[in-house]
Amino acid sequence: MELFRLEHKKLWRKTSVRVSVLLCFAYVVIFGGFLTYQWFEFGSSPDLVSHSFDGYSLIRSQQEQAASYGGVLTDEAFQQMVADYQAADASGDKVKMDIIDWKTMSLYLNQLYPDLKNDSDIRPVYYYVDTEKLTGFYERRLASLDTFLHSQGQTGEEGAMLMAMNDKVEEPFRYEWVRGWQYVLGTSLADLGTIMAVFVAIVLAPTFSGEWHNNTAPLILTTDGGWRRLALEKVLCGLAFAVELFMLMAVGGITAQLVYLGTDGWDMPIQTMKLLAVAPMNMLQAEIYEYAFTLLGVIGFAGVVMLLSALVKSNFLSLLFSLAAVYGPMMVANYLPASLQGVLGMLPLVGDASDIFRTNTFHIFGKYIWSPYLLIIVPVLIGLVCIPFAIIKWSRRQQA
């Protein structure tokens, strides 16, 4: 324990570590959290280009407007939403138009009511659609889901499994303001692991290669417990740092979310955000999953980075290989068959936490498994498997 404490203190005393943590916090929490809510994303946009510094008040107005539709997404509530927007447009009330959740409204109309689109009118369909024709919302959603699964070749046993999941989704949907959750689950948390990977790699890449770089072998020989004991403490210290960095980002992100969005809408089904999602999850459950996905992915990635650090003597190569381990697969994935993309997605921090909104599956031992189940388990297992090899490899090289 004493050795771990010393290694942990040594790690956090490094200037590169402190700067990395500060930059990561600034990017994720300050820019991706507070400034995004207040300005970049949720501030009003009078000229459709720039944004005003009024996100907090505008979010509150949008939440109040969404609450006026009764908290349940029925045909009547959707008709009223579209009618309110058309009335605001007719009267030139730009403020009212801005607080109606028109992005979500547009998504629903384009996906469920394509037959009501007028190709001769270049405006978005919600400007002119006859609201009385906006009926059969849930029947149209089910038909769209069935069509989508058939287009993806997801029929038979696979299709039956996915439709069985969808059968557990409660209708009619709880409805409150959706756009805030779209940002949290579709952008902020979905990108968190990708951002953290840079800073985890910078900090942990020198874990073992740095000992060669600093020529500390004579000093290490004087430590109690031998090479393997020291290697184990270094690995535990690296894992602890990965968890600590994640907790710092998570606490900051959740704080910003609670300040600006509050808890409104946590019990909405994720289908209000992605109509063709089949998972019977609400927004809070989805957020817990995405945070767990990132935490386990960061732990797995830390294990991979420390193995690479034990394999080479150069800090530069260790960092380069670590970054390539996460960003390389992302770069080539789109050029590979779907089956190989799925395999690459199980590498630490390469997969996508937002897979909970999709219908991707893996066919293993004759059974179809929904992809998010494996995407949350396999990456951390890969990292844990790497750890003993990192300890053994570095110990042998030091002794040689």
Tab-separated table of C-alpha atoms in Angstrom:
chain	number	residue	atom	x	y	z
A	1	MET	CA	0.000	0.000	0.000
A	2	GLU	CA	2.846	2.376	0.786
A	3	LEU	CA	4.451	1.708	-2.580
A	4	PHE	CA	1.129	2.352	-4.313
A	5	ARG	CA	0.740	5.626	-2.433
A	6	LEU	CA	4.202	6.764	-3.463
A	7	GLU	CA	3.662	5.810	-7.116
A	8	HIS	CA	0.278	7.528	-7.117
A	9	LYS	CA	1.747	10.703	-5.654
A	10	LYS	CA	4.628	10.546	-8.120
A	11	LEU	CA	2.188	10.308	-11.024
A	12	TRP	CA	0.068	13.258	-9.944
A	13	ARG	CA	3.134	15.427	-9.309
A	14	LYS	CA	4.080	15.334	-12.989
A	15	THR	CA	3.388	18.559	-14.835
A	16	SER	CA	2.237	16.644	-17.909
A	17	VAL	CA	-0.410	14.861	-15.813
A	18	ARG	CA	-1.751	18.026	-14.248
A	19	VAL	CA	-1.864	19.842	-17.586
A	20	SER	CA	-3.578	16.864	-19.234
A	21	VAL	CA	-6.239	16.684	-16.519
A	22	LEU	CA	-6.802	20.444	-16.690
A	23	LEU	CA	-7.162	20.396	-20.476
A	24	CYS	CA	-9.500	17.403	-20.371
A	25	PHE	CA	-11.663	19.085	-17.723
A	26	ALA	CA	-11.732	22.350	-19.665
A	27	TYR	CA	-12.748	20.634	-22.889
A	28	VAL	CA	-15.337	18.242	-21.446
A	29	VAL	CA	-16.857	20.193	-18.558
A	30	ILE	CA	-16.271	23.869	-19.334
A	31	PHE	CA	-16.653	23.909	-23.116
A	32	GLY	CA	-18.697	20.730	-23.573
A	33	GLY	CA	-20.797	21.426	-20.483
A	34	PHE	CA	-21.394	24.888	-19.107
A	35	LEU	CA	-20.525	26.963	-22.197
A	36	THR	CA	-22.383	24.610	-24.523
A	37	TYR	CA	-25.548	24.818	-22.437
A	38	GLN	CA	-25.293	28.555	-21.902
A	39	TRP	CA	-24.009	29.610	-25.306
A	40	PHE	CA	-22.692	27.326	-28.065
A	41	GLU	CA	-25.619	24.926	-28.481
A	42	PHE	CA	-28.594	26.136	-26.464
A	43	GLY	CA	-28.293	29.888	-26.672
A	44	SER	CA	-30.842	31.622	-28.899
A	45	SER	CA	-29.834	32.101	-32.533
A	46	PRO	CA	-31.410	35.279	-33.925
A	47	ASP	CA	-29.553	35.097	-37.246
A	48	LEU	CA	-29.299	31.261	-37.483
A	49	VAL	CA	-25.495	31.542	-37.303
A	50	SER	CA	-24.391	33.091	-34.019
A	51	HIS	CA	-25.702	32.195	-30.567
A	52	SER	CA	-26.604	34.441	-27.652
A	53	PHE	CA	-25.435	33.888	-24.075
A	54	ASP	CA	-28.921	33.052	-22.801
A	55	GLY	CA	-29.015	29.264	-22.721
A	56	TYR	CA	-30.337	28.907	-19.167
A	57	SER	CA	-33.426	31.037	-19.667
A	58	LEU	CA	-34.120	29.609	-23.136
A	59	ILE	CA	-33.899	26.032	-21.850
A	60	ARG	CA	-36.421	26.849	-19.134
A	61	SER	CA	-38.793	28.336	-21.709
A	62	GLN	CA	-38.436	25.267	-23.935
A	63	GLN	CA	-39.113	22.935	-21.021
A	64	GLU	CA	-42.243	24.884	-20.081
A	65	GLN	CA	-43.475	24.809	-23.665
A	66	ALA	CA	-42.971	21.029	-23.903
A	67	ALA	CA	-44.776	20.538	-20.571
A	68	SER	CA	-47.818	22.340	-21.975
A	69	TYR	CA	-48.602	19.297	-24.153
A	70	GLY	CA	-49.639	17.232	-21.159
A	71	GLY	CA	-46.612	15.045	-20.561
A	72	VAL	CA	-47.790	12.286	-22.908
A	73	LEU	CA	-47.075	12.009	-26.635
A	74	THR	CA	-50.491	11.363	-28.187
A	75	ASP	CA	-51.761	12.184	-31.672
A	76	GLU	CA	-53.545	15.197	-30.209
A	77	ALA	CA	-50.422	16.446	-28.409
A	78	PHE	CA	-48.331	16.121	-31.570
A	79	GLN	CA	-50.983	17.892	-33.625
A	80	GLN	CA	-51.030	20.739	-31.103
A	81	MET	CA	-47.240	21.023	-31.204
A	82	VAL	CA	-47.219	21.419	-34.985
A	83	ALA	CA	-50.221	23.766	-34.882
A	84	ASP	CA	-48.474	25.987	-32.322
A	85	TYR	CA	-45.426	26.263	-34.537
A	86	GLN	CA	-47.498	27.126	-37.606
A	87	ALA	CA	-49.427	29.751	-35.646
A	88	ALA	CA	-46.187	31.306	-34.378
A	89	ASP	CA	-44.835	31.368	-37.934
A	90	ALA	CA	-47.999	32.991	-39.247
A	91	SER	CA	-47.808	35.722	-36.607
A	92	GLY	CA	-44.064	36.213	-36.983
A	93	ASP	CA	-43.454	35.244	-33.363
A	94	LYS	CA	-39.795	34.180	-33.633
A	95	VAL	CA	-39.471	33.750	-29.870
A	96	LYS	CA	-42.310	31.209	-29.771
A	97	MET	CA	-40.900	29.384	-32.801
A	98	ASP	CA	-37.542	29.094	-31.044
A	99	ILE	CA	-38.915	27.491	-27.887
A	100	ILE	CA	-40.974	24.799	-29.658
A	101	ASP	CA	-38.925	21.604	-30.041
A	102	TRP	CA	-38.926	21.855	-33.837
A	103	LYS	CA	-35.942	19.531	-34.314
A	104	THR	CA	-37.777	16.664	-32.642
A	105	MET	CA	-40.963	17.610	-34.462
A	106	SER	CA	-39.116	17.514	-37.777
A	107	LEU	CA	-37.662	14.100	-36.963
A	108	TYR	CA	-41.095	12.637	-36.259
A	109	LEU	CA	-42.668	14.122	-39.386
A	110	ASN	CA	-39.913	13.074	-41.778
A	111	GLN	CA	-39.763	9.540	-40.435
A	112	LEU	CA	-43.420	8.760	-39.851
A	113	TYR	CA	-45.304	11.009	-42.273
A	114	PRO	CA	-43.262	11.131	-45.506
A	115	ASP	CA	-46.499	10.883	-47.510
A	116	LEU	CA	-47.526	14.335	-46.266
A	117	LYS	CA	-44.462	16.074	-47.673
A	118	ASN	CA	-45.046	18.476	-50.563
A	119	ASP	CA	-42.083	18.202	-52.932
A	120	SER	CA	-42.962	21.534	-54.533
A	121	ASP	CA	-42.540	23.346	-51.197
A	122	ILE	CA	-38.903	23.774	-50.173
A	123	ARG	CA	-39.797	24.604	-46.570
A	124	PRO	CA	-39.612	21.952	-43.821
A	125	VAL	CA	-42.823	19.940	-43.696
A	126	TYR	CA	-43.881	21.276	-40.281
A	127	TYR	CA	-44.469	24.709	-41.829
A	128	TYR	CA	-47.380	23.581	-43.971
A	129	VAL	CA	-48.567	20.075	-43.068
A	130	ASP	CA	-52.287	19.631	-42.354
A	131	THR	CA	-52.301	18.833	-38.635
A	132	GLU	CA	-55.568	16.893	-38.877
A	133	LYS	CA	-53.731	14.264	-40.904
A	134	LEU	CA	-51.200	13.655	-38.138
A	135	THR	CA	-52.856	10.524	-36.777
A	136	GLY	CA	-51.804	6.945	-36.102
A	137	PHE	CA	-48.438	7.940	-34.584
A	138	TYR	CA	-47.708	4.588	-32.945
A	139	GLU	CA	-49.096	2.490	-35.785
A	140	ARG	CA	-46.832	4.366	-38.203
A	141	ARG	CA	-43.849	3.932	-35.887
A	142	LEU	CA	-44.375	0.173	-35.703
A	143	ALA	CA	-44.716	-0.036	-39.482
A	144	SER	CA	-41.529	2.026	-39.936
A	145	LEU	CA	-39.646	-0.223	-37.519
A	146	ASP	CA	-40.810	-3.352	-39.323
A	147	THR	CA	-39.788	-1.871	-42.689
A	148	PHE	CA	-36.402	-0.857	-41.320
A	149	LEU	CA	-35.641	-4.312	-39.895
A	150	HIS	CA	-36.539	-5.953	-43.188
A	151	SER	CA	-34.340	-3.495	-45.091
A	152	GLN	CA	-31.433	-4.485	-42.824
A	153	GLY	CA	-32.112	-8.174	-43.335
A	154	GLN	CA	-33.022	-8.519	-39.653
A	155	THR	CA	-35.795	-11.055	-39.998
A	156	GLY	CA	-36.487	-14.490	-38.577
A	157	GLU	CA	-35.008	-15.168	-35.147
A	158	GLU	CA	-33.055	-11.899	-35.087
A	159	GLY	CA	-36.068	-9.822	-36.040
A	160	ALA	CA	-38.243	-11.642	-33.524
A	161	MET	CA	-35.737	-10.906	-30.736
A	162	LEU	CA	-35.657	-7.201	-31.592
A	163	MET	CA	-39.433	-6.947	-31.895
A	164	ALA	CA	-39.788	-8.719	-28.543
A	165	MET	CA	-37.626	-5.998	-27.002
A	166	ASN	CA	-39.783	-3.352	-28.641
A	167	ASP	CA	-42.952	-4.963	-27.267
A	168	LYS	CA	-41.765	-4.002	-23.774
A	169	VAL	CA	-41.697	-0.284	-24.660
A	170	GLU	CA	-44.653	1.413	-22.981
A	171	GLU	CA	-47.040	3.431	-25.128
A	172	PRO	CA	-48.042	6.201	-25.301
A	173	PHE	CA	-44.631	7.707	-24.607
A	174	ARG	CA	-43.958	10.041	-21.706
A	175	TYR	CA	-43.054	13.350	-23.319
A	176	GLU	CA	-41.132	16.353	-22.110
A	177	TRP	CA	-38.428	18.470	-23.742
A	178	VAL	CA	-36.293	16.064	-25.780
A	179	ARG	CA	-33.521	18.203	-27.246
A	180	GLY	CA	-31.499	18.432	-24.023
A	181	TRP	CA	-31.395	14.644	-23.744
A	182	GLN	CA	-30.444	14.412	-27.402
A	183	TYR	CA	-27.327	16.414	-26.623
A	184	VAL	CA	-26.471	14.521	-23.427
A	185	LEU	CA	-26.908	11.015	-24.831
A	186	GLY	CA	-26.190	11.577	-28.500
A	187	THR	CA	-23.204	13.922	-28.316
A	188	SER	CA	-21.791	14.662	-24.868
A	189	LEU	CA	-21.593	11.133	-23.455
A	190	ALA	CA	-21.208	9.434	-26.824
A	191	ASP	CA	-17.959	11.375	-27.406
A	192	LEU	CA	-16.626	11.333	-23.839
A	193	GLY	CA	-14.523	8.177	-24.171
A	194	THR	CA	-13.007	9.329	-27.459
A	195	ILE	CA	-11.880	12.577	-25.840
A	196	MET	CA	-10.572	10.952	-22.667
A	197	ALA	CA	-8.514	8.463	-24.682
A	198	VAL	CA	-6.075	11.218	-25.688
A	199	PHE	CA	-5.316	12.241	-22.121
A	200	VAL	CA	-5.239	8.718	-20.698
A	201	ALA	CA	-2.701	7.811	-23.381
A	202	ILE	CA	-0.549	10.877	-22.666
A	203	VAL	CA	-0.436	10.131	-18.936
A	204	LEU	CA	-0.074	6.321	-18.974
A	205	ALA	CA	2.051	5.738	-22.069
A	206	PRO	CA	5.297	6.433	-20.102
A	207	THR	CA	4.286	4.067	-17.249
A	208	PHE	CA	6.967	1.501	-18.156
A	209	SER	CA	8.739	2.999	-21.153
A	210	GLY	CA	9.466	6.045	-19.020
A	211	GLU	CA	11.597	3.922	-16.685
A	212	TRP	CA	13.879	3.114	-19.616
A	213	HIS	CA	13.847	6.732	-20.700
A	214	ASN	CA	14.820	7.944	-17.207
A	215	ASN	CA	17.309	5.098	-16.613
A	216	THR	CA	15.862	4.254	-13.201
A	217	ALA	CA	16.827	0.561	-13.190
A	218	PRO	CA	19.594	0.936	-10.536
A	219	LEU	CA	17.166	2.700	-8.204
A	220	ILE	CA	14.425	0.135	-8.798
A	221	LEU	CA	16.809	-2.661	-7.778
A	222	THR	CA	16.826	-1.242	-4.245
A	223	THR	CA	13.034	-1.418	-3.813
A	224	ASP	CA	11.345	-4.085	-1.709
A	225	GLY	CA	9.308	-6.785	-3.428
A	226	GLY	CA	11.189	-6.935	-6.729
A	227	TRP	CA	10.282	-6.005	-10.278
A	228	ARG	CA	6.875	-7.630	-10.378
A	229	ARG	CA	5.725	-6.009	-7.170
A	230	LEU	CA	6.686	-2.593	-8.517
A	231	ALA	CA	5.087	-3.354	-11.881
A	232	LEU	CA	1.853	-4.358	-10.150
A	233	GLU	CA	1.784	-1.125	-8.157
A	234	LYS	CA	2.387	0.878	-11.329
A	235	VAL	CA	-0.500	-0.874	-13.052
A	236	LEU	CA	-2.822	-0.300	-10.103
A	237	CYS	CA	-1.769	3.336	-10.040
A	238	GLY	CA	-2.535	3.637	-13.768
A	239	LEU	CA	-5.972	2.092	-13.322
A	240	ALA	CA	-6.648	4.371	-10.365
A	241	PHE	CA	-5.757	7.409	-12.470
A	242	ALA	CA	-8.103	6.289	-15.252
A	243	VAL	CA	-10.969	5.951	-12.773
A	244	GLU	CA	-10.132	9.271	-11.095
A	245	LEU	CA	-10.059	11.112	-14.413
A	246	PHE	CA	-13.396	9.569	-15.367
A	247	MET	CA	-14.959	10.517	-12.027
A	248	LEU	CA	-13.770	14.097	-12.406
A	249	MET	CA	-15.328	14.336	-15.876
A	250	ALA	CA	-18.523	12.569	-14.773
A	251	VAL	CA	-19.072	14.760	-11.712
A	252	GLY	CA	-18.433	17.906	-13.737
A	253	GLY	CA	-20.695	16.787	-16.573
A	254	ILE	CA	-23.536	15.746	-14.286
A	255	THR	CA	-23.273	19.018	-12.361
A	256	ALA	CA	-23.593	21.052	-15.567
A	257	GLN	CA	-26.492	18.875	-16.667
A	258	LEU	CA	-28.367	19.308	-13.398
A	259	VAL	CA	-27.807	23.075	-13.354
A	260	TYR	CA	-29.128	23.604	-16.872
A	261	LEU	CA	-31.454	20.689	-17.612
A	262	GLY	CA	-32.504	19.605	-14.138
A	263	THR	CA	-34.131	16.188	-13.913
A	264	ASP	CA	-37.058	16.837	-16.263
A	265	GLY	CA	-37.621	14.039	-18.744
A	266	TRP	CA	-35.551	11.332	-17.081
A	267	ASP	CA	-38.476	8.912	-17.379
A	268	MET	CA	-39.099	9.503	-21.085
A	269	PRO	CA	-38.444	6.418	-23.229
A	270	ILE	CA	-35.426	6.716	-25.496
A	271	GLN	CA	-37.833	6.248	-28.410
A	272	THR	CA	-38.792	9.931	-28.093
A	273	MET	CA	-35.212	10.616	-29.162
A	274	LYS	CA	-34.763	7.767	-31.676
A	275	LEU	CA	-38.096	6.464	-32.935
A	276	LEU	CA	-36.731	3.162	-34.223
A	277	ALA	CA	-34.894	2.241	-31.029
A	278	VAL	CA	-36.135	-1.068	-29.615
A	279	ALA	CA	-34.620	-1.075	-26.129
A	280	PRO	CA	-37.212	-0.597	-23.342
A	281	MET	CA	-35.075	2.043	-21.602
A	282	ASN	CA	-35.771	5.521	-20.318
A	283	MET	CA	-33.373	8.459	-20.524
A	284	LEU	CA	-31.913	7.933	-17.054
A	285	GLN	CA	-31.216	4.264	-17.724
A	286	ALA	CA	-29.589	5.191	-21.020
A	287	GLU	CA	-27.380	7.761	-19.293
A	288	ILE	CA	-26.295	5.246	-16.658
A	289	TYR	CA	-25.417	2.789	-19.421
A	290	GLU	CA	-23.364	5.354	-21.335
A	291	TYR	CA	-21.439	6.381	-18.239
A	292	ALA	CA	-20.792	2.716	-17.392
A	293	PHE	CA	-19.729	2.104	-21.002
A	294	THR	CA	-17.196	4.934	-20.794
A	295	LEU	CA	-15.854	3.954	-17.367
A	296	LEU	CA	-15.303	0.320	-18.326
A	297	GLY	CA	-13.880	1.379	-21.677
A	298	VAL	CA	-11.404	3.745	-20.018
A	299	ILE	CA	-10.272	0.979	-17.649
A	300	GLY	CA	-9.846	-1.386	-20.585
A	301	PHE	CA	-7.956	1.218	-22.585
A	302	ALA	CA	-5.661	1.922	-19.623
A	303	GLY	CA	-4.721	-1.777	-19.577
A	304	VAL	CA	-3.932	-1.711	-23.305
A	305	VAL	CA	-1.820	1.447	-22.968
A	306	MET	CA	0.252	0.003	-20.141
A	307	LEU	CA	0.886	-3.207	-22.093
A	308	LEU	CA	2.122	-1.166	-25.047
A	309	SER	CA	4.280	0.839	-22.654
A	310	ALA	CA	5.879	-2.390	-21.427
A	311	LEU	CA	6.583	-3.582	-24.980
A	312	VAL	CA	8.654	-0.601	-26.136
A	313	LYS	CA	11.408	1.517	-24.642
A	314	SER	CA	10.414	4.785	-26.329
A	315	ASN	CA	7.885	7.125	-24.757
A	316	PHE	CA	7.070	8.479	-28.195
A	317	LEU	CA	6.363	5.052	-29.680
A	318	SER	CA	4.369	4.044	-26.629
A	319	LEU	CA	2.153	7.127	-27.007
A	320	LEU	CA	1.884	6.700	-30.772
A	321	PHE	CA	0.839	3.046	-30.533
A	322	SER	CA	-1.628	3.858	-27.748
A	323	LEU	CA	-3.374	6.508	-29.821
A	324	ALA	CA	-3.331	4.227	-32.857
A	325	ALA	CA	-5.032	1.494	-30.788
A	326	VAL	CA	-8.157	3.623	-30.424
A	327	TYR	CA	-8.169	6.027	-33.372
A	328	GLY	CA	-6.776	3.632	-35.998
A	329	PRO	CA	-9.806	1.302	-35.918
A	330	MET	CA	-12.125	4.321	-36.010
A	331	MET	CA	-10.427	5.576	-39.181
A	332	VAL	CA	-10.705	2.310	-41.107
A	333	ALA	CA	-14.029	1.031	-39.748
A	334	ASN	CA	-16.192	2.660	-42.422
A	335	TYR	CA	-14.230	0.872	-45.153
A	336	LEU	CA	-14.764	-2.583	-43.684
A	337	PRO	CA	-17.704	-5.022	-43.829
A	338	ALA	CA	-20.332	-4.592	-41.141
A	339	SER	CA	-19.225	-7.781	-39.367
A	340	LEU	CA	-15.650	-6.505	-38.998
A	341	GLN	CA	-16.914	-3.100	-37.872
A	342	GLY	CA	-18.749	-4.888	-35.080
A	343	VAL	CA	-15.583	-6.701	-34.013
A	344	LEU	CA	-13.542	-3.476	-33.989
A	345	GLY	CA	-16.269	-1.854	-31.927
A	346	MET	CA	-15.485	-4.201	-29.051
A	347	LEU	CA	-11.993	-2.724	-28.648
A	348	PRO	CA	-11.677	-0.333	-25.676
A	349	LEU	CA	-13.155	3.104	-26.461
A	350	VAL	CA	-13.565	2.220	-30.143
A	351	GLY	CA	-17.226	1.215	-29.871
A	352	ASP	CA	-20.104	3.636	-29.571
A	353	ALA	CA	-22.115	4.084	-26.375
A	354	SER	CA	-25.070	5.258	-28.452
A	355	ASP	CA	-25.504	1.715	-29.832
A	356	ILE	CA	-28.363	1.436	-27.335
A	357	PHE	CA	-30.391	3.435	-29.865
A	358	ARG	CA	-29.660	0.971	-32.659
A	359	THR	CA	-30.646	-2.576	-33.583
A	360	ASN	CA	-27.134	-4.003	-34.053
A	361	THR	CA	-26.610	-7.596	-32.961
A	362	PHE	CA	-23.900	-10.252	-32.804
A	363	HIS	CA	-24.524	-13.870	-33.796
A	364	ILE	CA	-22.571	-16.037	-31.346
A	365	PHE	CA	-22.942	-19.784	-30.807
A	366	GLY	CA	-26.209	-19.784	-32.710
A	367	LYS	CA	-27.747	-17.001	-30.618
A	368	TYR	CA	-28.366	-13.349	-31.407
A	369	ILE	CA	-27.056	-10.943	-28.788
A	370	TRP	CA	-27.915	-7.238	-28.771
A	371	SER	CA	-24.632	-5.385	-29.326
A	372	PRO	CA	-24.680	-3.087	-26.227
A	373	TYR	CA	-24.436	-6.148	-23.960
A	374	LEU	CA	-21.058	-7.076	-25.440
A	375	LEU	CA	-19.851	-3.521	-26.016
A	376	ILE	CA	-19.948	-2.825	-22.286
A	377	ILE	CA	-18.293	-6.107	-21.196
A	378	VAL	CA	-15.636	-7.037	-23.769
A	379	PRO	CA	-13.519	-3.814	-23.710
A	380	VAL	CA	-12.826	-3.995	-19.967
A	381	LEU	CA	-12.029	-7.711	-20.256
A	382	ILE	CA	-9.476	-6.944	-22.979
A	383	GLY	CA	-7.801	-4.401	-20.712
A	384	LEU	CA	-7.735	-6.743	-17.733
A	385	VAL	CA	-6.203	-9.501	-19.853
A	386	CYS	CA	-3.456	-7.090	-20.949
A	387	ILE	CA	-2.409	-6.286	-17.378
A	388	PRO	CA	-0.618	-9.531	-16.391
A	389	PHE	CA	1.194	-9.577	-19.735
A	390	ALA	CA	2.358	-5.994	-19.138
A	391	ILE	CA	3.700	-6.917	-15.697
A	392	ILE	CA	5.458	-10.058	-16.919
A	393	LYS	CA	6.924	-8.419	-20.032
A	394	TRP	CA	8.354	-5.414	-18.206
A	395	SER	CA	9.742	-7.533	-15.374
A	396	ARG	CA	11.536	-9.855	-17.757
A	397	ARG	CA	13.001	-7.014	-19.780
A	398	GLN	CA	14.278	-5.320	-16.650
A	399	GLN	CA	15.869	-8.509	-15.379
A	400	ALA	CA	17.486	-9.339	-18.700
